[in-house]
Short mmCIF file of C-alpha atoms in Angstrom, two decimals:
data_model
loop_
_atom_site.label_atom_id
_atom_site.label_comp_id
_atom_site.label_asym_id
_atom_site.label_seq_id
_atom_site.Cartn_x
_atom_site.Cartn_y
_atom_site.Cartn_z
CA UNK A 1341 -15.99 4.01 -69.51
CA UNK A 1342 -19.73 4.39 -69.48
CA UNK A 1343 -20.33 7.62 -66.93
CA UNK A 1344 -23.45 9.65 -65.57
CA UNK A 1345 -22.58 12.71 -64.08
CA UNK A 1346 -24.63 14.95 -61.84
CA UNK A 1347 -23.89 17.47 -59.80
CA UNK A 1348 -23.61 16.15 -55.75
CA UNK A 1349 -25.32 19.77 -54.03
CA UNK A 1350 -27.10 20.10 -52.43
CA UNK A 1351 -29.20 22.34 -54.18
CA UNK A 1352 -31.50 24.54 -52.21
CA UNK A 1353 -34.40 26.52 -53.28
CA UNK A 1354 -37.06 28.62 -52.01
CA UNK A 1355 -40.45 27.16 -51.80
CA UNK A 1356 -43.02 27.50 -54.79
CA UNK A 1357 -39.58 28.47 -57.38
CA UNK A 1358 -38.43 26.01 -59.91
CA UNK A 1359 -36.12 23.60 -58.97
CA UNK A 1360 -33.60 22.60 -62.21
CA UNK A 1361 -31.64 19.34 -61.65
CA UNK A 1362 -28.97 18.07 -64.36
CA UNK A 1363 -27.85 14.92 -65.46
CA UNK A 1364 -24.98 14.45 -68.88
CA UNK A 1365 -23.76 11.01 -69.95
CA UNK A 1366 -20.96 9.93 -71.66
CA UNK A 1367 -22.36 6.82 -74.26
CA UNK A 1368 -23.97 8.95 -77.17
CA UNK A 1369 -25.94 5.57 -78.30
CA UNK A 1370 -28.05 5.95 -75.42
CA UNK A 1371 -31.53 5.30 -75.61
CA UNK A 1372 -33.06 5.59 -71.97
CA UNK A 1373 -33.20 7.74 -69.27
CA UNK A 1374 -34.66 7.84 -66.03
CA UNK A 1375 -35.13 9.87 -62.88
CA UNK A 1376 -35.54 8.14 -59.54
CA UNK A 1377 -36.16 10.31 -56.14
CA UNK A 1378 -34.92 8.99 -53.31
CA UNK A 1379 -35.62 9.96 -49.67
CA UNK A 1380 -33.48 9.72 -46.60
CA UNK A 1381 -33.65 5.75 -45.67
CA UNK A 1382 -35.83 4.84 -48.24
CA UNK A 1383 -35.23 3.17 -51.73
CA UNK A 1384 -35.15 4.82 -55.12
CA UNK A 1385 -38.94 5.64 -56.82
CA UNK A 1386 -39.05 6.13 -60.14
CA UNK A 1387 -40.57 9.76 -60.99
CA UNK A 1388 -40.29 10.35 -64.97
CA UNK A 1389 -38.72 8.94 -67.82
CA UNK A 1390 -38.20 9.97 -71.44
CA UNK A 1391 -36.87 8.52 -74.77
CA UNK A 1392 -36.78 11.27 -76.86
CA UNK A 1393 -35.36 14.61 -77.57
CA UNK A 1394 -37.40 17.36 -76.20
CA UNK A 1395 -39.89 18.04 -73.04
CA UNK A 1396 -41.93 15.43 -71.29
CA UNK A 1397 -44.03 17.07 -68.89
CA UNK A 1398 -46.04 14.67 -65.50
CA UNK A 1399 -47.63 17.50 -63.32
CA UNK A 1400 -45.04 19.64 -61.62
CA UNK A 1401 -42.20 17.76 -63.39
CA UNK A 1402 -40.55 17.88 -66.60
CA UNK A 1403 -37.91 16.01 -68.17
CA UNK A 1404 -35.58 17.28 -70.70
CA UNK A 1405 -33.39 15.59 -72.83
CA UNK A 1406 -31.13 16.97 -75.28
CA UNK A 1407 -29.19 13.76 -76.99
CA UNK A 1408 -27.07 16.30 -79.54
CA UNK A 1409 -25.68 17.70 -76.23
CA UNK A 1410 -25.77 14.64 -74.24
CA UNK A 1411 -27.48 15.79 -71.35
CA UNK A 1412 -30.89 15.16 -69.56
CA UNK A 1413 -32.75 17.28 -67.10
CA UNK A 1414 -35.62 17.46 -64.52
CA UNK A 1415 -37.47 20.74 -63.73
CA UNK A 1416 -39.80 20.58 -60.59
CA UNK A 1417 -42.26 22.99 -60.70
CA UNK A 1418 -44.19 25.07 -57.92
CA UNK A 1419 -41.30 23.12 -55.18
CA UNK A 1420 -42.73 21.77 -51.94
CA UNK A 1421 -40.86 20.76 -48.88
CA UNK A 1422 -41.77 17.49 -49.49
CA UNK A 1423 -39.73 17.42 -52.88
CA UNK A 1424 -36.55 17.62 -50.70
CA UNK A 1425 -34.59 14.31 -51.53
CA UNK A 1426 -31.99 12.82 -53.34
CA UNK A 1427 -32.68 12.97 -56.85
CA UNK A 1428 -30.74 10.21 -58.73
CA UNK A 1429 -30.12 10.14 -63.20
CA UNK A 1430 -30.21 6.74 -64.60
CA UNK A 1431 -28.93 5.82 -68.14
CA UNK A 1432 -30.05 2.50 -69.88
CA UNK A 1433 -26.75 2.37 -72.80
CA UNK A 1434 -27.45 -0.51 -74.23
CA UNK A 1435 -29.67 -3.77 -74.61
CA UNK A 1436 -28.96 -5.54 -71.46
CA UNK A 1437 -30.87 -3.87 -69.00
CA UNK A 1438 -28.37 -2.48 -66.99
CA UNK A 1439 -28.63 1.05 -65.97
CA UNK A 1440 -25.79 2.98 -65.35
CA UNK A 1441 -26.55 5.86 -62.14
CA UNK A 1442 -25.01 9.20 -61.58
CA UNK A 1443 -23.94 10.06 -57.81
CA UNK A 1444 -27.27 11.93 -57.28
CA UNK A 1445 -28.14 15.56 -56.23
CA UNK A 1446 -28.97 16.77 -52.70
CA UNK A 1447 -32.44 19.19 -53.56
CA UNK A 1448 -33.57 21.01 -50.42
CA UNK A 1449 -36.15 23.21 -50.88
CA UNK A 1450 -36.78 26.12 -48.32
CA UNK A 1451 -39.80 26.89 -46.58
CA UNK B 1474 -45.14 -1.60 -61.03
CA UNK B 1475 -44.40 -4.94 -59.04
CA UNK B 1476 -44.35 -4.69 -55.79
CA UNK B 1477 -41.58 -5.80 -54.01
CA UNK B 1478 -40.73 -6.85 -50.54
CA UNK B 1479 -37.29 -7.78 -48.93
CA UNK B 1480 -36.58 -9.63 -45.94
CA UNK B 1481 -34.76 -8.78 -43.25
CA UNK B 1482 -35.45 -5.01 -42.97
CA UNK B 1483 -32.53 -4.74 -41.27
CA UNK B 1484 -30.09 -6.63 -39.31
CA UNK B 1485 -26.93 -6.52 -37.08
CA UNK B 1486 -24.49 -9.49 -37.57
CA UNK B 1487 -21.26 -10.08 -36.47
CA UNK B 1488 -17.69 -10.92 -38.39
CA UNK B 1489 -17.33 -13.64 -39.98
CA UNK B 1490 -20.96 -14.60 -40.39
CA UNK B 1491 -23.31 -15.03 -43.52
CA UNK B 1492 -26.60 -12.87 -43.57
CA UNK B 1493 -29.28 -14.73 -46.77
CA UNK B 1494 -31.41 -11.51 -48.17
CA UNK B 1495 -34.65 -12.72 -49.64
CA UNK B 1496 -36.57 -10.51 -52.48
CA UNK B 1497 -40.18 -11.61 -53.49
CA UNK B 1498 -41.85 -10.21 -56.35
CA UNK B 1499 -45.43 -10.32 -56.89
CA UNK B 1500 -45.60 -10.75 -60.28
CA UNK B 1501 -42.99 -12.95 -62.70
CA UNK B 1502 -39.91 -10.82 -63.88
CA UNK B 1503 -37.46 -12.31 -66.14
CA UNK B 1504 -34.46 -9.80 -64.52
CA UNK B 1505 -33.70 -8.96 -61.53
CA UNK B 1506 -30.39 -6.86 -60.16
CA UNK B 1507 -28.78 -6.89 -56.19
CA UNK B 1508 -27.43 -3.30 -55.30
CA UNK B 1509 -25.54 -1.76 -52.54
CA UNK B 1510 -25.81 1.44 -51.60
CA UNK B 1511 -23.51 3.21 -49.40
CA UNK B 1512 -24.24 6.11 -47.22
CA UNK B 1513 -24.48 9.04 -48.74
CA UNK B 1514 -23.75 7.13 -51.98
CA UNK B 1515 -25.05 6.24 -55.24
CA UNK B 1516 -26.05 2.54 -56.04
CA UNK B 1517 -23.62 0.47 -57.06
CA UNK B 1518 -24.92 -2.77 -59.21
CA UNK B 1519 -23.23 -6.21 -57.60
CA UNK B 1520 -24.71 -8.88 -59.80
CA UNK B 1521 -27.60 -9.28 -62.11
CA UNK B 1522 -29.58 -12.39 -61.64
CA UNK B 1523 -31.74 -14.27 -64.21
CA UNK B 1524 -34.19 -17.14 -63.81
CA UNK B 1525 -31.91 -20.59 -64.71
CA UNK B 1526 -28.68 -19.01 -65.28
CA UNK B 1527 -25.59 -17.89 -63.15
CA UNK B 1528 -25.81 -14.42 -62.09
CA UNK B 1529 -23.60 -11.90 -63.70
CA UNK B 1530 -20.96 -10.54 -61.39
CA UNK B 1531 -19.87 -6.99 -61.59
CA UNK B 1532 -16.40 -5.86 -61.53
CA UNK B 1533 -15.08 -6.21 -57.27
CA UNK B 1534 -17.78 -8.55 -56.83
CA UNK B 1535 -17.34 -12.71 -56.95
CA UNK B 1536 -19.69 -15.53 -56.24
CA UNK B 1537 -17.92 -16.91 -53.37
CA UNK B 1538 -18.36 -13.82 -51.06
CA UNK B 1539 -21.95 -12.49 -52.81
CA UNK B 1540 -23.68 -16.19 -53.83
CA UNK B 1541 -27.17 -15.32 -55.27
CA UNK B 1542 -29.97 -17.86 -56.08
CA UNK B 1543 -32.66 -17.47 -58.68
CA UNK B 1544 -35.09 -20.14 -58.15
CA UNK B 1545 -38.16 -19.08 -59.82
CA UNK B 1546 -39.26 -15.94 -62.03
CA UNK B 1547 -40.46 -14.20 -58.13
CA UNK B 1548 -37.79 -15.17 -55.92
CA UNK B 1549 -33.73 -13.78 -55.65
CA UNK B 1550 -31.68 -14.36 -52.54
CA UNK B 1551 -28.34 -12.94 -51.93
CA UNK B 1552 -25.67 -14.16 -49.08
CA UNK B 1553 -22.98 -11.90 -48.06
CA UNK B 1554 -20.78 -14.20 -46.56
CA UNK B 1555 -17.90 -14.07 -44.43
CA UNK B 1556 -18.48 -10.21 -43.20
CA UNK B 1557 -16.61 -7.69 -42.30
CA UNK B 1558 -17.59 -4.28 -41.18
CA UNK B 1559 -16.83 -2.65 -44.61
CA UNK B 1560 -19.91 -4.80 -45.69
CA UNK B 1561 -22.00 -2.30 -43.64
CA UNK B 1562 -24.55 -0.88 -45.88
CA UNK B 1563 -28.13 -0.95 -47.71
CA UNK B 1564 -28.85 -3.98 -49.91
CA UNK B 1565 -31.10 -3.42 -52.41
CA UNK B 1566 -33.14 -5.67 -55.42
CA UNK B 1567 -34.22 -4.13 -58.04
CA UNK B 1568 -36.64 -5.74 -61.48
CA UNK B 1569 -36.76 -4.62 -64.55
CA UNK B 1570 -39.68 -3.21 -66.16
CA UNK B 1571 -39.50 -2.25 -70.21
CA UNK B 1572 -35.91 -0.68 -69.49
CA UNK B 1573 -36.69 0.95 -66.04
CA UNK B 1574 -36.42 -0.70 -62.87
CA UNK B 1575 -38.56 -0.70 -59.42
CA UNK B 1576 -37.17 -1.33 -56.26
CA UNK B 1577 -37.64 -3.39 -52.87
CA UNK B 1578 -37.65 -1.54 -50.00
CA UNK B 1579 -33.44 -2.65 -49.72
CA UNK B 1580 -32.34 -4.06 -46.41
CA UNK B 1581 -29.86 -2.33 -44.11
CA UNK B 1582 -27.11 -4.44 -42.93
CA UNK B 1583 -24.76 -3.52 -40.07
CA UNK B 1584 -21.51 -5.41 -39.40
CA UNK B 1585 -19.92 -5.68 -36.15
#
């Protein structure tokens, strides 16, 4: 069974900290992985992706990905009240396409 | 990214009836996915739909109550046919870029 687990939150954090969201997935083969905010009533937006192990930085986010340990991460610097949202982890496991999503995490970040 | 619309927004239907979602790209993708999102849930995939082929059915999903059309390397429909109120939810398309995907703006369908 292919999994993607994240934790549901929500996650709240003061403004301007660093918010630290986590994603692990089961397939070790995997090559993909992807990080899609959603907001309340609105459809997923794709934010970063990375392919390899290590850091890949856009701005105030970074995504981490660790494929020894099988487990991905997104770091939002400097957090705004307008990074509140559901932040969902997608994992592409093989050649087809398909992506396979973890549940999402609540963020809420504190004025 | 494409940019993708969906039509209808929204919509309120009753039992038993069919609702036809449309997805237009603007740009000719060879994949495109159908979705549905629960509140409060993640997505789950229903079917993936390629230009001059069946669509692929997910597991809890069949053809006769989710028929989707592929007409054209811009164009998906999906019917959800004979509904019930657990078919209450957000429909969403989806096309695939290298190996992410971009979405339409989904289209929330309430079942009375």
């Amino acid at each position: 069974q292919k999994e993607v687990e994240q934790n549901s939150g929500p996650l709240s954090v003061p403004e301007g900290a660093i918010a630290s969201l986590n994603c692990t997935y089961s397939d070790r083969g995997s090559q993909s992985f992807f990080w899609y905010r959603q907001y309340s009533g609105k459809s997923p937006e794709l934010i970063m992706f990375i392919y390899s192990n290590g850091d890949k930085e856009d701005g105030r986010f970074t995504a981490q990905l660790n494929k020894a340990s099988q487990y991905v991460s997104l770091l939002i610097r400097d957090s705004q009240p307008s990074d509140s949202a559901t932040y969902l982890c997608a994992v592409n496991m093989d050649s087809n396409y398909q992506l396979i999503w973890g549940a999402g995490t609540k963020l809420i970040i504190k004025p | 990214s494409a940019v993708i619309s969906q039509k209808p927004s929204r919509d309120i239907c009753q039992r038993g009836t069919s609702l036809t979602i449309q997805c237009q790209v603007d740009s000719q993708v060879t994949m495109m996915f159908w979705y549905r999102q629960q509140p409060g849930q993640s997505l789950t995939l229903i079917a993936t739909a390629n230009q001059g082929s069946e669509a692929t059915y997910e597991s809890g999903f069949v053809i006769d109550k989710f028929p989707i059309s592929r007409p054209n390397l811009t164009f998906s429909t999906l019917t959800v046919s004979n509904m019930s109120p657990e078919d209450s939810s957000i429909y969403l398309c989806s096309v695939a870029g290298t190996y992410e995907q971009y979405f339409g703006p989904g289209t929330r369908l309430t079942v009375t």
